[in-house]
Amino acid sequence: MLVQQVVNGLTVGSIYALVALGYTMVFGVLKMINFAHGDLFALGAYLGLTFLIWGALGQGAGGLAALLLIGLLAALCVGLAGVLVERVAYRPLRGAGRLPAVVSALGVSVFIQNGIMLLWGAFPVAFPHGMVPDVSWSVGGITISLMRLVILGGSLVLMLALYLFIQYTKLGAAMRAIAVDHETARLMGIDVDRLIQLVFLLGAALGGLAGVMVGLYYGQLNFTMGWLYGLKAFTAAILGGIGNIPGAMVGGLVLGLAETLAAGYVAGEWKDAVAFFILILILLVRPTGLLGERVAEKI
């Protein structure tokens, strides 16, 4: 049923959108692609699994309150990891051009991915069930589970909160200022380095939280999952318009819908190909993405 596929697509797309926000925020302030972001997402999924085991919550003890605590802990840890990545791998190369930063990002990606493999193993691991009660409702032939509501509702709340933070707070205004010109922002008394750290903290934290959601939704983790989800989230960011926060949200939802409809009406094996075909088609018609890029250049 079409409406059921749309609900499923929006659920998956909201996860893509959360990860895509990290890409588009970093690009907005540094004009670089953080290729390690997908692996930070995977790190969040594995940390969520570890906190579940440590808390003995695998059988559902604690319910949604425990799930919220686990998500916040994983997001905080991954956010701090993102700050560390910025400090160690990106800040020393900030004035060296774009290519050294890209190479450094790829190196960090490999480091994190192999670190996950060494700590948690090279084989897929199962994510414990029972954190979200197995409850669903049928309305007009459409089945909506509590799991989908938690993921979709939580993602939309986080995306709206981030948008309001960027648009209507002093820190958000400062972030938009450094996106225009770092040196001018410094002359106006803005601590550019501290705000860039905040961008990495928020972006990585959202990615880590999305990793926990993926573990809950699909029930299985793999140490290479960051590459695929990172690629799709990067695609979503480009699809909506790189550097554009609402664009990353829209791009993620569109990509999730495209994948789900392709799996439901074409073939499951072709869902990735159909999604990227739509991306190519849109970029041929509108190279700046659906909502347009928001990339400030010096005059």
mmCIF file of N, CA and C in Angstrom, residues 68-156:
data_model
loop_
_atom_site.group_PDB
_atom_site.id
_atom_site.type_symbol
_atom_site.label_atom_id
_atom_site.label_comp_id
_atom_site.label_asym_id
_atom_site.label_seq_id
_atom_site.Cartn_x
_atom_site.Cartn_y
_atom_site.Cartn_z
ATOM 1 N N LEU A 68 15.875 6.864 26.224
ATOM 2 C CA LEU A 68 16.264 8.265 26.118
ATOM 3 C C LEU A 68 17.623 8.500 26.757
ATOM 4 N N LEU A 69 17.854 7.908 27.923
ATOM 5 C CA LEU A 69 19.141 8.064 28.605
ATOM 6 C C LEU A 69 20.275 7.476 27.770
ATOM 7 N N ILE A 70 20.052 6.298 27.196
ATOM 8 C CA ILE A 70 21.075 5.654 26.367
ATOM 9 C C ILE A 70 21.380 6.506 25.146
ATOM 10 N N GLY A 71 20.334 7.025 24.518
ATOM 11 C CA GLY A 71 20.539 7.873 23.350
ATOM 12 C C GLY A 71 21.333 9.119 23.679
ATOM 13 N N LEU A 72 21.025 9.753 24.816
ATOM 14 C CA LEU A 72 21.743 10.955 25.223
ATOM 15 C C LEU A 72 23.205 10.657 25.546
ATOM 16 N N LEU A 73 23.458 9.529 26.215
ATOM 17 C CA LEU A 73 24.835 9.155 26.534
ATOM 18 C C LEU A 73 25.639 8.892 25.267
ATOM 19 N N ALA A 74 25.038 8.145 24.334
ATOM 20 C CA ALA A 74 25.735 7.864 23.073
ATOM 21 C C ALA A 74 25.981 9.148 22.296
ATOM 22 N N ALA A 75 24.982 10.042 22.260
ATOM 23 C CA ALA A 75 25.139 11.305 21.546
ATOM 24 C C ALA A 75 26.242 12.152 22.164
ATOM 25 N N LEU A 76 26.302 12.205 23.493
ATOM 26 C CA LEU A 76 27.336 12.987 24.175
ATOM 27 C C LEU A 76 28.725 12.438 23.874
ATOM 28 N N CYS A 77 28.881 11.124 23.965
ATOM 29 C CA CYS A 77 30.195 10.515 23.712
ATOM 30 C C CYS A 77 30.644 10.737 22.267
ATOM 31 N N VAL A 78 29.734 10.571 21.322
ATOM 32 C CA VAL A 78 30.093 10.765 19.924
ATOM 33 C C VAL A 78 30.344 12.240 19.644
ATOM 34 N N GLY A 79 29.578 13.122 20.288
ATOM 35 C CA GLY A 79 29.826 14.551 20.126
ATOM 36 C C GLY A 79 31.214 14.933 20.583
ATOM 37 N N LEU A 80 31.637 14.397 21.731
ATOM 38 C CA LEU A 80 32.996 14.664 22.220
ATOM 39 C C LEU A 80 34.041 14.067 21.278
ATOM 40 N N ALA A 81 33.740 12.905 20.705
ATOM 41 C CA ALA A 81 34.652 12.322 19.715
ATOM 42 C C ALA A 81 34.763 13.225 18.489
ATOM 43 N N GLY A 82 33.649 13.828 18.084
ATOM 44 C CA GLY A 82 33.680 14.758 16.963
ATOM 45 C C GLY A 82 34.534 15.971 17.251
ATOM 46 N N VAL A 83 34.446 16.485 18.474
ATOM 47 C CA VAL A 83 35.290 17.616 18.877
ATOM 48 C C VAL A 83 36.762 17.214 18.839
ATOM 49 N N LEU A 84 37.074 16.014 19.308
ATOM 50 C CA LEU A 84 38.454 15.532 19.289
ATOM 51 C C LEU A 84 38.975 15.391 17.858
ATOM 52 N N VAL A 85 38.129 14.889 16.964
ATOM 53 C CA VAL A 85 38.521 14.753 15.557
ATOM 54 C C VAL A 85 38.840 16.126 14.967
ATOM 55 N N GLU A 86 37.998 17.112 15.254
ATOM 56 C CA GLU A 86 38.242 18.459 14.740
ATOM 57 C C GLU A 86 39.559 19.020 15.277
ATOM 58 N N ARG A 87 39.810 18.796 16.556
ATOM 59 C CA ARG A 87 41.012 19.370 17.174
ATOM 60 C C ARG A 87 42.287 18.714 16.662
ATOM 61 N N VAL A 88 42.262 17.405 16.467
ATOM 62 C CA VAL A 88 43.469 16.669 16.120
ATOM 63 C C VAL A 88 43.695 16.608 14.611
ATOM 64 N N ALA A 89 42.620 16.370 13.855
ATOM 65 C CA ALA A 89 42.783 16.067 12.430
ATOM 66 C C ALA A 89 42.500 17.237 11.498
ATOM 67 N N TYR A 90 41.680 18.204 11.914
ATOM 68 C CA TYR A 90 41.256 19.260 10.996
ATOM 69 C C TYR A 90 41.844 20.635 11.318
ATOM 70 N N ARG A 91 41.880 20.990 12.591
ATOM 71 C CA ARG A 91 42.344 22.335 12.930
ATOM 72 C C ARG A 91 43.783 22.607 12.490
ATOM 73 N N PRO A 92 44.714 21.652 12.663
ATOM 74 C CA PRO A 92 46.086 21.934 12.204
ATOM 75 C C PRO A 92 46.200 22.140 10.700
ATOM 76 N N LEU A 93 45.198 21.674 9.942
ATOM 77 C CA LEU A 93 45.249 21.776 8.478
ATOM 78 C C LEU A 93 44.305 22.843 7.935
ATOM 79 N N ARG A 94 43.776 23.672 8.820
ATOM 80 C CA ARG A 94 42.734 24.601 8.388
ATOM 81 C C ARG A 94 43.216 25.578 7.318
ATOM 82 N N GLY A 95 44.481 25.982 7.372
ATOM 83 C CA GLY A 95 44.984 26.922 6.382
ATOM 84 C C GLY A 95 45.751 26.280 5.246
ATOM 85 N N ALA A 96 45.695 24.954 5.171
ATOM 86 C CA ALA A 96 46.502 24.238 4.175
ATOM 87 C C ALA A 96 45.747 23.934 2.890
ATOM 88 N N GLY A 97 44.507 24.391 2.766
ATOM 89 C CA GLY A 97 43.720 24.093 1.578
ATOM 90 C C GLY A 97 42.750 22.954 1.828
ATOM 91 N N ARG A 98 41.944 22.662 0.823
ATOM 92 C CA ARG A 98 40.879 21.679 0.998
ATOM 93 C C ARG A 98 41.371 20.240 0.868
ATOM 94 N N LEU A 99 42.307 19.980 -0.032
ATOM 95 C CA LEU A 99 42.730 18.612 -0.286
ATOM 96 C C LEU A 99 43.367 17.946 0.932
ATOM 97 N N PRO A 100 44.302 18.598 1.662
ATOM 98 C CA PRO A 100 44.852 17.953 2.870
ATOM 99 C C PRO A 100 43.782 17.611 3.899
ATOM 100 N N ALA A 101 42.763 18.468 4.037
ATOM 101 C CA ALA A 101 41.682 18.191 4.986
ATOM 102 C C ALA A 101 40.882 16.969 4.560
ATOM 103 N N VAL A 102 40.659 16.815 3.257
ATOM 104 C CA VAL A 102 39.932 15.648 2.758
ATOM 105 C C VAL A 102 40.717 14.370 3.033
ATOM 106 N N VAL A 103 42.024 14.402 2.768
ATOM 107 C CA VAL A 103 42.868 13.230 3.029
ATOM 108 C C VAL A 103 42.864 12.896 4.515
ATOM 109 N N SER A 104 42.944 13.924 5.361
ATOM 110 C CA SER A 104 42.906 13.710 6.802
ATOM 111 C C SER A 104 41.577 13.101 7.231
ATOM 112 N N ALA A 105 40.474 13.580 6.651
ATOM 113 C CA ALA A 105 39.154 13.044 6.974
ATOM 114 C C ALA A 105 39.046 11.572 6.609
ATOM 115 N N LEU A 106 39.572 11.208 5.449
ATOM 116 C CA LEU A 106 39.551 9.804 5.034
ATOM 117 C C LEU A 106 40.388 8.949 5.984
ATOM 118 N N GLY A 107 41.522 9.489 6.426
ATOM 119 C CA GLY A 107 42.351 8.767 7.379
ATOM 120 C C GLY A 107 41.643 8.550 8.706
ATOM 121 N N VAL A 108 40.946 9.581 9.195
ATOM 122 C CA VAL A 108 40.186 9.447 10.438
ATOM 123 C C VAL A 108 39.070 8.423 10.273
ATOM 124 N N SER A 109 38.432 8.416 9.106
ATOM 125 C CA SER A 109 37.376 7.447 8.830
ATOM 126 C C SER A 109 37.889 6.019 8.944
ATOM 127 N N VAL A 110 39.033 5.759 8.326
ATOM 128 C CA VAL A 110 39.631 4.419 8.394
ATOM 129 C C VAL A 110 40.003 4.070 9.837
ATOM 130 N N PHE A 111 40.545 5.043 10.558
ATOM 131 C CA PHE A 111 40.948 4.819 11.943
ATOM 132 C C PHE A 111 39.745 4.442 12.816
ATOM 133 N N ILE A 112 38.653 5.192 12.699
ATOM 134 C CA ILE A 112 37.475 4.916 13.520
ATOM 135 C C ILE A 112 36.858 3.571 13.143
ATOM 136 N N GLN A 113 36.759 3.311 11.839
ATOM 137 C CA GLN A 113 36.161 2.054 11.394
ATOM 138 C C GLN A 113 36.938 0.847 11.907
ATOM 139 N N ASN A 114 38.255 0.907 11.812
ATOM 140 C CA ASN A 114 39.063 -0.206 12.297
ATOM 141 C C ASN A 114 39.075 -0.273 13.823
ATOM 142 N N GLY A 115 38.962 0.875 14.473
ATOM 143 C CA GLY A 115 38.837 0.876 15.919
ATOM 144 C C GLY A 115 37.570 0.161 16.371
ATOM 145 N N ILE A 116 36.448 0.414 15.669
ATOM 146 C CA ILE A 116 35.202 -0.283 15.972
ATOM 147 C C ILE A 116 35.366 -1.787 15.777
ATOM 148 N N MET A 117 36.035 -2.170 14.697
ATOM 149 C CA MET A 117 36.244 -3.591 14.415
ATOM 150 C C MET A 117 37.062 -4.254 15.525
ATOM 151 N N LEU A 118 38.106 -3.573 15.999
ATOM 152 C CA LEU A 118 38.950 -4.151 17.040
ATOM 153 C C LEU A 118 38.229 -4.241 18.382
ATOM 154 N N LEU A 119 37.404 -3.254 18.691
ATOM 155 C CA LEU A 119 36.733 -3.228 19.992
ATOM 156 C C LEU A 119 35.520 -4.139 20.051
ATOM 157 N N TRP A 120 34.723 -4.163 18.970
ATOM 158 C CA TRP A 120 33.470 -4.909 19.000
ATOM 159 C C TRP A 120 33.457 -6.135 18.082
ATOM 160 N N GLY A 121 34.504 -6.320 17.292
ATOM 161 C CA GLY A 121 34.563 -7.493 16.440
ATOM 162 C C GLY A 121 34.176 -7.191 15.000
ATOM 163 N N ALA A 122 34.617 -8.088 14.107
ATOM 164 C CA ALA A 122 34.388 -7.890 12.676
ATOM 165 C C ALA A 122 33.063 -8.467 12.206
ATOM 166 N N PHE A 123 32.378 -9.230 13.042
ATOM 167 C CA PHE A 123 31.132 -9.873 12.628
ATOM 168 C C PHE A 123 29.935 -9.020 13.034
ATOM 169 N N PRO A 124 28.828 -9.119 12.289
ATOM 170 C CA PRO A 124 27.617 -8.379 12.674
ATOM 171 C C PRO A 124 27.161 -8.762 14.077
ATOM 172 N N VAL A 125 26.658 -7.805 14.799
ATOM 173 C CA VAL A 125 26.158 -8.050 16.154
ATOM 174 C C VAL A 125 24.691 -7.638 16.219
ATOM 175 N N ALA A 126 23.941 -8.341 17.045
ATOM 176 C CA ALA A 126 22.511 -8.069 17.185
ATOM 177 C C ALA A 126 22.282 -6.995 18.238
ATOM 178 N N PHE A 127 21.406 -6.076 17.936
ATOM 179 C CA PHE A 127 21.018 -5.033 18.877
ATOM 180 C C PHE A 127 19.869 -5.571 19.718
ATOM 181 N N PRO A 128 19.954 -5.493 21.040
ATOM 182 C CA PRO A 128 18.900 -6.063 21.900
ATOM 183 C C PRO A 128 17.532 -5.480 21.587
ATOM 184 N N HIS A 129 16.533 -6.325 21.663
ATOM 185 C CA HIS A 129 15.160 -5.884 21.435
ATOM 186 C C HIS A 129 14.481 -5.582 22.770
ATOM 187 N N GLY A 130 13.334 -4.959 22.707
ATOM 188 C CA GLY A 130 12.532 -4.746 23.892
ATOM 189 C C GLY A 130 12.620 -3.367 24.498
ATOM 190 N N MET A 131 13.505 -2.513 23.969
ATOM 191 C CA MET A 131 13.596 -1.163 24.518
ATOM 192 C C MET A 131 12.334 -0.361 24.223
ATOM 193 N N VAL A 132 11.795 -0.540 23.025
ATOM 194 C CA VAL A 132 10.535 0.108 22.653
ATOM 195 C C VAL A 132 9.456 -0.968 22.634
ATOM 196 N N PRO A 133 8.400 -0.819 23.390
ATOM 197 C CA PRO A 133 7.343 -1.840 23.403
ATOM 198 C C PRO A 133 6.820 -2.135 22.006
ATOM 199 N N ASP A 134 6.530 -3.401 21.763
ATOM 200 C CA ASP A 134 6.053 -3.839 20.455
ATOM 201 C C ASP A 134 4.560 -3.546 20.335
ATOM 202 N N VAL A 135 4.277 -2.273 20.135
ATOM 203 C CA VAL A 135 2.897 -1.802 20.041
ATOM 204 C C VAL A 135 2.701 -1.167 18.672
ATOM 205 N N SER A 136 1.576 -1.428 18.057
ATOM 206 C CA SER A 136 1.280 -0.826 16.749
ATOM 207 C C SER A 136 -0.214 -0.541 16.647
ATOM 208 N N TRP A 137 -0.536 0.382 15.769
ATOM 209 C CA TRP A 137 -1.916 0.757 15.538
ATOM 210 C C TRP A 137 -2.224 0.649 14.046
ATOM 211 N N SER A 138 -3.438 0.223 13.717
ATOM 212 C CA SER A 138 -3.877 0.126 12.318
ATOM 213 C C SER A 138 -4.966 1.152 12.077
ATOM 214 N N VAL A 139 -4.690 2.045 11.132
ATOM 215 C CA VAL A 139 -5.646 3.096 10.784
ATOM 216 C C VAL A 139 -5.856 3.069 9.273
ATOM 217 N N GLY A 140 -7.052 2.676 8.866
ATOM 218 C CA GLY A 140 -7.339 2.636 7.436
ATOM 219 C C GLY A 140 -6.434 1.695 6.656
ATOM 220 N N GLY A 141 -6.039 0.598 7.271
ATOM 221 C CA GLY A 141 -5.161 -0.353 6.602
ATOM 222 C C GLY A 141 -3.689 -0.017 6.708
ATOM 223 N N ILE A 142 -3.349 1.080 7.400
ATOM 224 C CA ILE A 142 -1.957 1.489 7.586
ATOM 225 C C ILE A 142 -1.523 1.088 8.993
ATOM 226 N N THR A 143 -0.411 0.381 9.080
ATOM 227 C CA THR A 143 0.110 -0.045 10.373
ATOM 228 C C THR A 143 1.229 0.906 10.797
ATOM 229 N N ILE A 144 1.040 1.507 11.950
ATOM 230 C CA ILE A 144 2.039 2.433 12.490
ATOM 231 C C ILE A 144 2.494 1.889 13.828
ATOM 232 N N SER A 145 3.765 1.548 13.925
ATOM 233 C CA SER A 145 4.299 0.994 15.171
ATOM 234 C C SER A 145 4.834 2.109 16.064
ATOM 235 N N LEU A 146 4.920 1.805 17.356
ATOM 236 C CA LEU A 146 5.466 2.767 18.300
ATOM 237 C C LEU A 146 6.928 3.067 17.967
ATOM 238 N N MET A 147 7.658 2.057 17.476
ATOM 239 C CA MET A 147 9.052 2.259 17.088
ATOM 240 C C MET A 147 9.173 3.338 16.022
ATOM 241 N N ARG A 148 8.329 3.252 14.990
ATOM 242 C CA ARG A 148 8.384 4.256 13.920
ATOM 243 C C ARG A 148 8.014 5.639 14.452
ATOM 244 N N LEU A 149 7.038 5.697 15.338
ATOM 245 C CA LEU A 149 6.649 6.991 15.898
ATOM 246 C C LEU A 149 7.781 7.599 16.720
ATOM 247 N N VAL A 150 8.476 6.766 17.493
ATOM 248 C CA VAL A 150 9.590 7.263 18.310
ATOM 249 C C VAL A 150 10.693 7.809 17.419
ATOM 250 N N ILE A 151 11.048 7.049 16.366
ATOM 251 C CA ILE A 151 12.141 7.475 15.488
ATOM 252 C C ILE A 151 11.744 8.714 14.693
ATOM 253 N N LEU A 152 10.579 8.677 14.067
ATOM 254 C CA LEU A 152 10.157 9.803 13.239
ATOM 255 C C LEU A 152 9.898 11.046 14.085
ATOM 256 N N GLY A 153 9.178 10.885 15.190
ATOM 257 C CA GLY A 153 8.882 12.031 16.040
ATOM 258 C C GLY A 153 10.130 12.614 16.672
ATOM 259 N N GLY A 154 11.004 11.735 17.173
ATOM 260 C CA GLY A 154 12.249 12.213 17.781
ATOM 261 C C GLY A 154 13.133 12.937 16.784
ATOM 262 N N SER A 155 13.221 12.396 15.570
ATOM 263 C CA SER A 155 14.047 13.033 14.543
ATOM 264 C C SER A 155 13.507 14.405 14.169
ATOM 265 N N LEU A 156 12.203 14.503 13.984
ATOM 266 C CA LEU A 156 11.608 15.784 13.599
ATOM 267 C C LEU A 156 11.790 16.831 14.704
#
